[in-house]
Amino acid sequence: MDTGLRISRREFQENDVIIAHNIDYKSGRVSSIKVGVMAAPVDVGAYLFLSVDQPRTVQIISTVGEITR
């Protein structure tokens, strides 16, 4: 049985989403941003940063994606 995390990871991979895990998260938010930026391809056109402790709805994320295209 797949967990929600496995399903999400598979969906993300199918849609070219990169999951960057910051093992040094205790050093602060900036370290997480650095890990994400370093994981992205060099030709990336935009970044979307979301704080995990402030969940967003799918509608908000979709709207932000549409605006940046």
CSV table of C-alpha atoms in Angstrom, one decimal:
chain,number,residue,atom,x,y,z
A,1,MET,CA,0.0,0.0,0.0
A,2,ASP,CA,1.3,3.4,-0.9
A,3,THR,CA,1.5,6.1,1.7
A,4,GLY,CA,0.4,9.7,0.8
A,5,LEU,CA,4.1,10.7,0.7
A,6,ARG,CA,4.9,8.0,-1.9
A,7,ILE,CA,2.0,9.0,-4.0
A,8,SER,CA,2.9,12.7,-3.8
A,9,ARG,CA,6.5,12.0,-4.6
A,10,ARG,CA,5.5,10.0,-7.7
A,11,GLU,CA,3.1,12.7,-8.9
A,12,PHE,CA,5.7,15.3,-8.3
A,13,GLN,CA,8.3,13.4,-10.3
A,14,GLU,CA,5.8,12.9,-13.2
A,15,ASN,CA,5.3,16.7,-13.3
A,16,ASP,CA,9.0,17.7,-13.1
A,17,VAL,CA,8.8,18.8,-9.5
A,18,ILE,CA,12.0,18.5,-7.5
A,19,ILE,CA,11.8,17.6,-3.8
A,20,ALA,CA,14.8,18.9,-1.9
A,21,HIS,CA,15.2,17.7,1.6
A,22,ASN,CA,17.3,19.9,4.0
A,23,ILE,CA,18.8,17.6,6.6
A,24,ASP,CA,20.3,20.7,8.4
A,25,TYR,CA,16.8,22.4,8.8
A,26,LYS,CA,17.6,23.3,12.4
A,27,SER,CA,20.0,25.9,11.2
A,28,GLY,CA,17.2,28.0,9.9
A,29,ARG,CA,14.9,28.8,7.0
A,30,VAL,CA,17.7,30.2,4.8
A,31,SER,CA,19.4,26.9,4.8
A,32,SER,CA,16.3,25.3,3.4
A,33,ILE,CA,16.1,27.9,0.7
A,34,LYS,CA,19.7,27.3,-0.2
A,35,VAL,CA,19.1,23.5,-0.5
A,36,GLY,CA,16.2,24.1,-2.8
A,37,VAL,CA,18.0,26.6,-5.0
A,38,MET,CA,21.0,24.3,-5.3
A,39,ALA,CA,18.7,21.3,-6.3
A,40,ALA,CA,17.1,23.2,-9.1
A,41,PRO,CA,18.4,23.1,-12.7
A,42,VAL,CA,20.7,26.1,-13.6
A,43,ASP,CA,18.2,27.3,-16.3
A,44,VAL,CA,15.2,27.4,-13.9
A,45,GLY,CA,12.9,30.4,-14.6
A,46,ALA,CA,11.3,30.8,-11.2
A,47,TYR,CA,11.2,29.5,-7.7
A,48,LEU,CA,8.1,29.0,-5.5
A,49,PHE,CA,8.8,29.0,-1.7
A,50,LEU,CA,6.1,27.7,0.7
A,51,SER,CA,6.5,27.5,4.4
A,52,VAL,CA,5.4,24.1,5.6
A,53,ASP,CA,4.0,25.4,8.8
A,54,GLN,CA,1.6,27.7,6.8
A,55,PRO,CA,-0.2,25.3,4.5
A,56,ARG,CA,-1.7,26.6,1.2
A,57,THR,CA,-4.7,25.4,-0.7
A,58,VAL,CA,-4.3,23.9,-4.2
A,59,GLN,CA,-6.1,26.9,-5.6
A,60,ILE,CA,-3.6,29.3,-4.2
A,61,ILE,CA,-0.6,27.3,-5.5
A,62,SER,CA,-2.3,27.0,-9.0
A,63,THR,CA,-3.0,30.7,-9.1
A,64,VAL,CA,0.6,31.5,-8.3
A,65,GLY,CA,1.7,29.1,-11.0
A,66,GLU,CA,-0.6,30.7,-13.6
A,67,ILE,CA,0.7,34.2,-12.7
A,68,THR,CA,4.3,33.2,-13.2
A,69,ARG,CA,3.9,31.7,-16.6
